[in-house]
mmCIF file of C-alpha atoms in Angstrom:
data_model
loop_
_atom_site.group_PDB
_atom_site.id
_atom_site.type_symbol
_atom_site.label_atom_id
_atom_site.label_comp_id
_atom_site.label_asym_id
_atom_site.label_seq_id
_atom_site.Cartn_x
_atom_site.Cartn_y
_atom_site.Cartn_z
ATOM 1 C CA MET A 1 52.421 185.630 148.557
ATOM 2 C CA LYS A 2 53.369 188.002 146.064
ATOM 3 C CA LYS A 3 56.973 187.491 147.024
ATOM 4 C CA SER A 4 56.808 184.097 146.992
ATOM 5 C CA LEU A 5 55.467 183.902 143.337
ATOM 6 C CA LEU A 6 57.989 186.193 142.056
ATOM 7 C CA ALA A 7 60.841 183.855 144.125
ATOM 8 C CA GLY A 8 59.645 180.876 142.669
ATOM 9 C CA LEU A 9 59.318 182.527 139.038
ATOM 10 C CA PHE A 10 63.021 183.811 139.614
ATOM 11 C CA ILE A 11 64.333 180.208 140.629
ATOM 12 C CA LEU A 12 62.760 178.500 137.418
ATOM 13 C CA GLY A 13 64.385 181.016 135.543
ATOM 14 C CA VAL A 14 61.264 182.694 133.921
ATOM 15 C CA SER A 15 60.594 186.568 133.669
ATOM 16 C CA ALA A 16 57.763 187.974 136.077
ATOM 17 C CA PHE A 17 57.199 190.345 132.964
ATOM 18 C CA GLY A 18 57.821 187.594 130.139
ATOM 19 C CA PHE A 19 59.135 187.517 126.686
ATOM 20 C CA GLU A 20 58.873 191.228 125.139
ATOM 21 C CA LEU A 21 59.007 192.678 121.696
ATOM 22 C CA LYS A 22 59.710 196.559 121.355
ATOM 23 C CA SER A 23 60.707 199.139 118.457
ATOM 24 C CA SER A 24 61.975 202.258 118.266
ATOM 25 C CA GLY A 25 60.126 202.622 114.900
ATOM 26 C CA ILE A 26 56.463 202.737 116.738
ATOM 27 C CA GLU A 27 55.482 205.980 118.630
ATOM 28 C CA ASN A 28 52.720 206.359 120.441
ATOM 29 C CA GLY A 29 51.264 203.192 118.788
ATOM 30 C CA TYR A 30 51.775 204.378 115.289
ATOM 31 C CA ILE A 31 54.530 203.325 112.756
ATOM 32 C CA LYS A 32 57.009 205.981 111.460
ATOM 33 C CA GLU A 33 56.172 207.089 108.064
ATOM 34 C CA LYS A 34 59.649 206.114 107.125
ATOM 35 C CA TYR A 35 58.984 202.590 107.436
ATOM 36 C CA GLY A 36 55.759 202.525 104.957
ATOM 37 C CA GLN A 37 54.414 204.112 101.931
ATOM 38 C CA TYR A 38 55.588 207.388 102.924
ATOM 39 C CA GLY A 39 59.215 206.445 103.281
ATOM 40 C CA THR A 40 61.951 207.010 100.502
ATOM 41 C CA GLU A 41 63.472 203.541 100.686
ATOM 42 C CA ASN A 42 61.746 201.030 98.414
ATOM 43 C CA ILE A 43 62.224 198.109 95.987
ATOM 44 C CA LYS A 44 59.957 198.534 92.936
ATOM 45 C CA GLY A 45 57.396 200.402 94.965
ATOM 46 C CA MET A 46 57.387 197.772 98.091
ATOM 47 C CA PRO A 47 58.381 199.782 101.134
ATOM 48 C CA SER A 48 61.519 198.394 102.041
ATOM 49 C CA LEU A 49 63.221 200.079 105.134
ATOM 50 C CA SER A 50 62.486 197.408 108.117
ATOM 51 C CA LEU A 51 61.702 198.654 111.730
ATOM 52 C CA PRO A 52 64.423 198.439 114.350
ATOM 53 C CA LEU A 53 63.240 195.542 116.697
ATOM 54 C CA LYS A 54 64.356 194.545 119.975
ATOM 55 C CA TRP A 55 63.405 191.537 122.352
ATOM 56 C CA LYS A 56 64.128 190.782 125.921
ATOM 57 C CA ASP A 57 63.509 187.932 128.569
ATOM 58 C CA VAL A 58 64.078 184.987 126.081
ATOM 59 C CA PRO A 59 62.943 181.877 127.032
ATOM 60 C CA LYS A 60 65.804 179.248 128.292
ATOM 61 C CA GLY A 61 66.519 176.745 125.646
ATOM 62 C CA THR A 62 65.943 179.343 122.426
ATOM 63 C CA LYS A 63 67.573 178.152 119.594
ATOM 64 C CA SER A 64 66.475 180.485 116.925
ATOM 65 C CA PHE A 65 63.405 183.035 116.597
ATOM 66 C CA ALA A 66 60.802 183.510 114.084
ATOM 67 C CA LEU A 67 59.175 186.797 113.271
ATOM 68 C CA VAL A 68 55.965 187.474 111.230
ATOM 69 C CA MET A 69 54.356 190.941 110.435
ATOM 70 C CA GLU A 70 50.824 190.596 109.313
ATOM 71 C CA ASP A 71 48.026 193.088 108.167
ATOM 72 C CA TYR A 72 44.628 191.527 109.094
ATOM 73 C CA ASP A 73 42.591 194.747 108.145
ATOM 74 C CA ALA A 74 43.869 193.891 104.441
ATOM 75 C CA ILE A 75 41.378 191.472 104.456
ATOM 76 C CA PRO A 76 38.285 193.082 103.082
ATOM 77 C CA VAL A 77 40.724 194.624 100.513
ATOM 78 C CA THR A 78 42.643 191.498 98.986
ATOM 79 C CA GLY A 79 40.698 188.486 100.709
ATOM 80 C CA PHE A 80 43.531 187.703 102.827
ATOM 81 C CA SER A 81 45.779 188.759 105.549
ATOM 82 C CA TRP A 82 48.952 190.958 103.987
ATOM 83 C CA ILE A 83 52.206 189.342 104.951
ATOM 84 C CA HIS A 84 54.520 192.109 105.286
ATOM 85 C CA TRP A 85 57.503 190.061 106.727
ATOM 86 C CA THR A 86 58.720 186.518 107.555
ATOM 87 C CA THR A 87 62.050 185.903 108.677
ATOM 88 C CA ILE A 88 64.040 183.370 110.734
ATOM 89 C CA ILE A 89 66.587 184.955 113.188
ATOM 90 C CA PRO A 90 69.598 182.947 115.040
ATOM 91 C CA GLY A 91 69.192 182.359 118.741
ATOM 92 C CA ASN A 92 71.849 184.432 119.605
ATOM 93 C CA LEU A 93 70.243 187.901 118.523
ATOM 94 C CA THR A 94 68.186 190.030 120.598
ATOM 95 C CA LYS A 95 67.552 192.739 118.174
ATOM 96 C CA LEU A 96 67.273 193.843 114.472
ATOM 97 C CA ASP A 97 68.785 197.044 113.542
ATOM 98 C CA GLU A 98 66.695 199.315 111.144
ATOM 99 C CA ASN A 99 66.870 198.127 107.540
ATOM 100 C CA ALA A 100 67.828 194.446 108.836
ATOM 101 C CA SER A 101 65.922 193.174 105.748
ATOM 102 C CA LEU A 102 68.182 194.592 103.538
ATOM 103 C CA THR A 103 71.678 194.221 105.794
ATOM 104 C CA ASN A 104 71.681 191.749 107.775
ATOM 105 C CA LYS A 105 73.070 188.496 106.252
ATOM 106 C CA GLU A 106 72.279 186.109 109.446
ATOM 107 C CA ILE A 107 68.564 186.131 108.914
ATOM 108 C CA ILE A 108 66.906 184.206 106.565
ATOM 109 C CA GLN A 109 63.684 185.793 104.737
ATOM 110 C CA GLY A 110 60.599 184.200 103.163
ATOM 111 C CA VAL A 111 58.549 185.997 100.738
ATOM 112 C CA ASN A 112 56.012 188.715 101.619
ATOM 113 C CA SER A 113 52.436 189.006 99.864
ATOM 114 C CA TRP A 114 54.126 191.464 97.443
ATOM 115 C CA VAL A 115 54.886 188.331 95.537
ATOM 116 C CA SER A 116 51.000 188.337 94.891
ATOM 117 C CA SER A 117 49.236 189.377 91.782
ATOM 118 C CA MET A 118 48.454 192.370 93.681
ATOM 119 C CA GLY A 119 52.046 193.208 94.415
ATOM 120 C CA GLY A 120 53.427 192.065 91.511
ATOM 121 C CA LEU A 121 57.043 191.665 92.579
ATOM 122 C CA SER A 122 59.302 188.576 91.938
ATOM 123 C CA LYS A 123 59.949 185.942 94.633
ATOM 124 C CA ALA A 124 63.561 187.179 95.268
ATOM 125 C CA GLU A 125 62.289 190.453 95.175
ATOM 126 C CA ALA A 126 59.665 189.992 97.821
ATOM 127 C CA SER A 127 61.923 187.772 100.072
ATOM 128 C CA HIS A 128 62.429 191.197 102.312
ATOM 129 C CA PHE A 129 60.416 193.184 104.509
ATOM 130 C CA GLY A 130 57.409 194.730 102.453
ATOM 131 C CA GLY A 131 56.207 197.804 104.762
ATOM 132 C CA PRO A 132 53.000 199.352 105.262
ATOM 133 C CA ALA A 133 51.010 200.600 102.530
ATOM 134 C CA PRO A 134 47.179 200.735 103.280
ATOM 135 C CA PRO A 135 45.408 201.249 100.304
ATOM 136 C CA ASP A 136 41.884 202.512 101.799
ATOM 137 C CA LYS A 137 42.483 203.562 105.236
ATOM 138 C CA GLU A 138 44.498 203.391 108.491
ATOM 139 C CA HIS A 139 45.586 199.642 109.197
ATOM 140 C CA THR A 140 47.048 197.849 112.301
ATOM 141 C CA TYR A 141 49.970 195.862 111.737
ATOM 142 C CA LYS A 142 50.761 192.847 114.113
ATOM 143 C CA ILE A 143 54.327 191.972 114.757
ATOM 144 C CA THR A 144 54.832 188.348 116.251
ATOM 145 C CA ILE A 145 58.330 187.170 117.326
ATOM 146 C CA TYR A 146 58.342 183.484 118.361
ATOM 147 C CA ALA A 147 61.102 181.549 120.489
ATOM 148 C CA LEU A 148 61.828 178.200 119.064
ATOM 149 C CA ASP A 149 63.636 175.136 120.788
ATOM 150 C CA LYS A 150 65.049 174.273 117.570
ATOM 151 C CA GLU A 151 67.164 175.868 114.567
ATOM 152 C CA VAL A 152 64.888 176.367 111.673
ATOM 153 C CA LYS A 153 66.304 175.076 108.216
ATOM 154 C CA LEU A 154 64.566 176.748 105.594
ATOM 155 C CA LYS A 155 66.006 178.788 102.359
ATOM 156 C CA SER A 156 65.475 182.022 101.372
ATOM 157 C CA GLY A 157 62.286 182.810 99.640
ATOM 158 C CA TYR A 158 60.252 179.977 102.036
ATOM 159 C CA TYR A 159 56.646 180.770 102.338
ATOM 160 C CA LEU A 160 55.003 181.385 105.861
ATOM 161 C CA ASN A 161 52.919 177.997 105.688
ATOM 162 C CA GLU A 162 56.474 176.234 105.560
ATOM 163 C CA LEU A 163 57.738 178.353 108.574
ATOM 164 C CA TYR A 164 54.721 177.342 110.235
ATOM 165 C CA LYS A 165 54.819 173.588 109.780
ATOM 166 C CA GLU A 166 58.486 173.690 110.865
ATOM 167 C CA MET A 167 57.613 175.790 114.347
ATOM 168 C CA LYS A 168 54.696 173.394 115.111
ATOM 169 C CA GLY A 169 55.597 171.902 118.637
ATOM 170 C CA HIS A 170 58.756 174.075 119.143
ATOM 171 C CA ILE A 171 57.447 177.312 120.032
ATOM 172 C CA LEU A 172 58.582 178.111 123.775
ATOM 173 C CA ASP A 173 56.836 181.676 123.750
ATOM 174 C CA SER A 174 55.711 184.346 121.478
ATOM 175 C CA ALA A 175 55.421 188.240 122.129
ATOM 176 C CA THR A 176 53.559 190.554 120.051
ATOM 177 C CA LEU A 177 53.550 193.794 119.077
ATOM 178 C CA GLU A 178 51.303 196.169 117.216
ATOM 179 C CA GLY A 179 51.492 199.675 115.492
ATOM 180 C CA LYS A 180 48.951 201.514 112.912
ATOM 181 C CA TYR A 181 50.094 203.087 109.777
ATOM 182 C CA LYS A 182 48.162 206.466 108.792
ATOM 183 C CA THR A 183 47.212 207.122 105.125
ATOM 184 C CA LYS A 184 47.195 210.677 103.734
#
């Protein structure tokens, strides 16, 4: 039975393991310090060195990807989940190198929560990766990549709700990765 199921999945072009997201910037469940508030790279105090990410077993028919990084542990502190990164990625890519937020010209980035009154950055400054900076305790960060069956046509500085509207009905699959960030 197991062999026939795997053979069936192979014939259909579906991976037995599924769409997967990984990062060498997360070790033993923890985001390395350099990608957050204890790193040296920042834009007016916002940690700006983005994590390296790789994904595999991309669904057939993928034309673009959308990536969202959020901190739901921020809700008790801020009243909302903190958006750390939202970006649209061309469908031919299967990785983002470290610091892609500032160096990769192929991706289109939306604003993160550092644009809020709590972050104080301009829309342009906040349209990048804004790394972990938990104010109260260790937080868990959720990174989700969505494989989409269309090319998303938003411009730099879009809001996350605009991305979700564009994605509706076009998600082929998604993969999630979580990492915690320590406070000192």
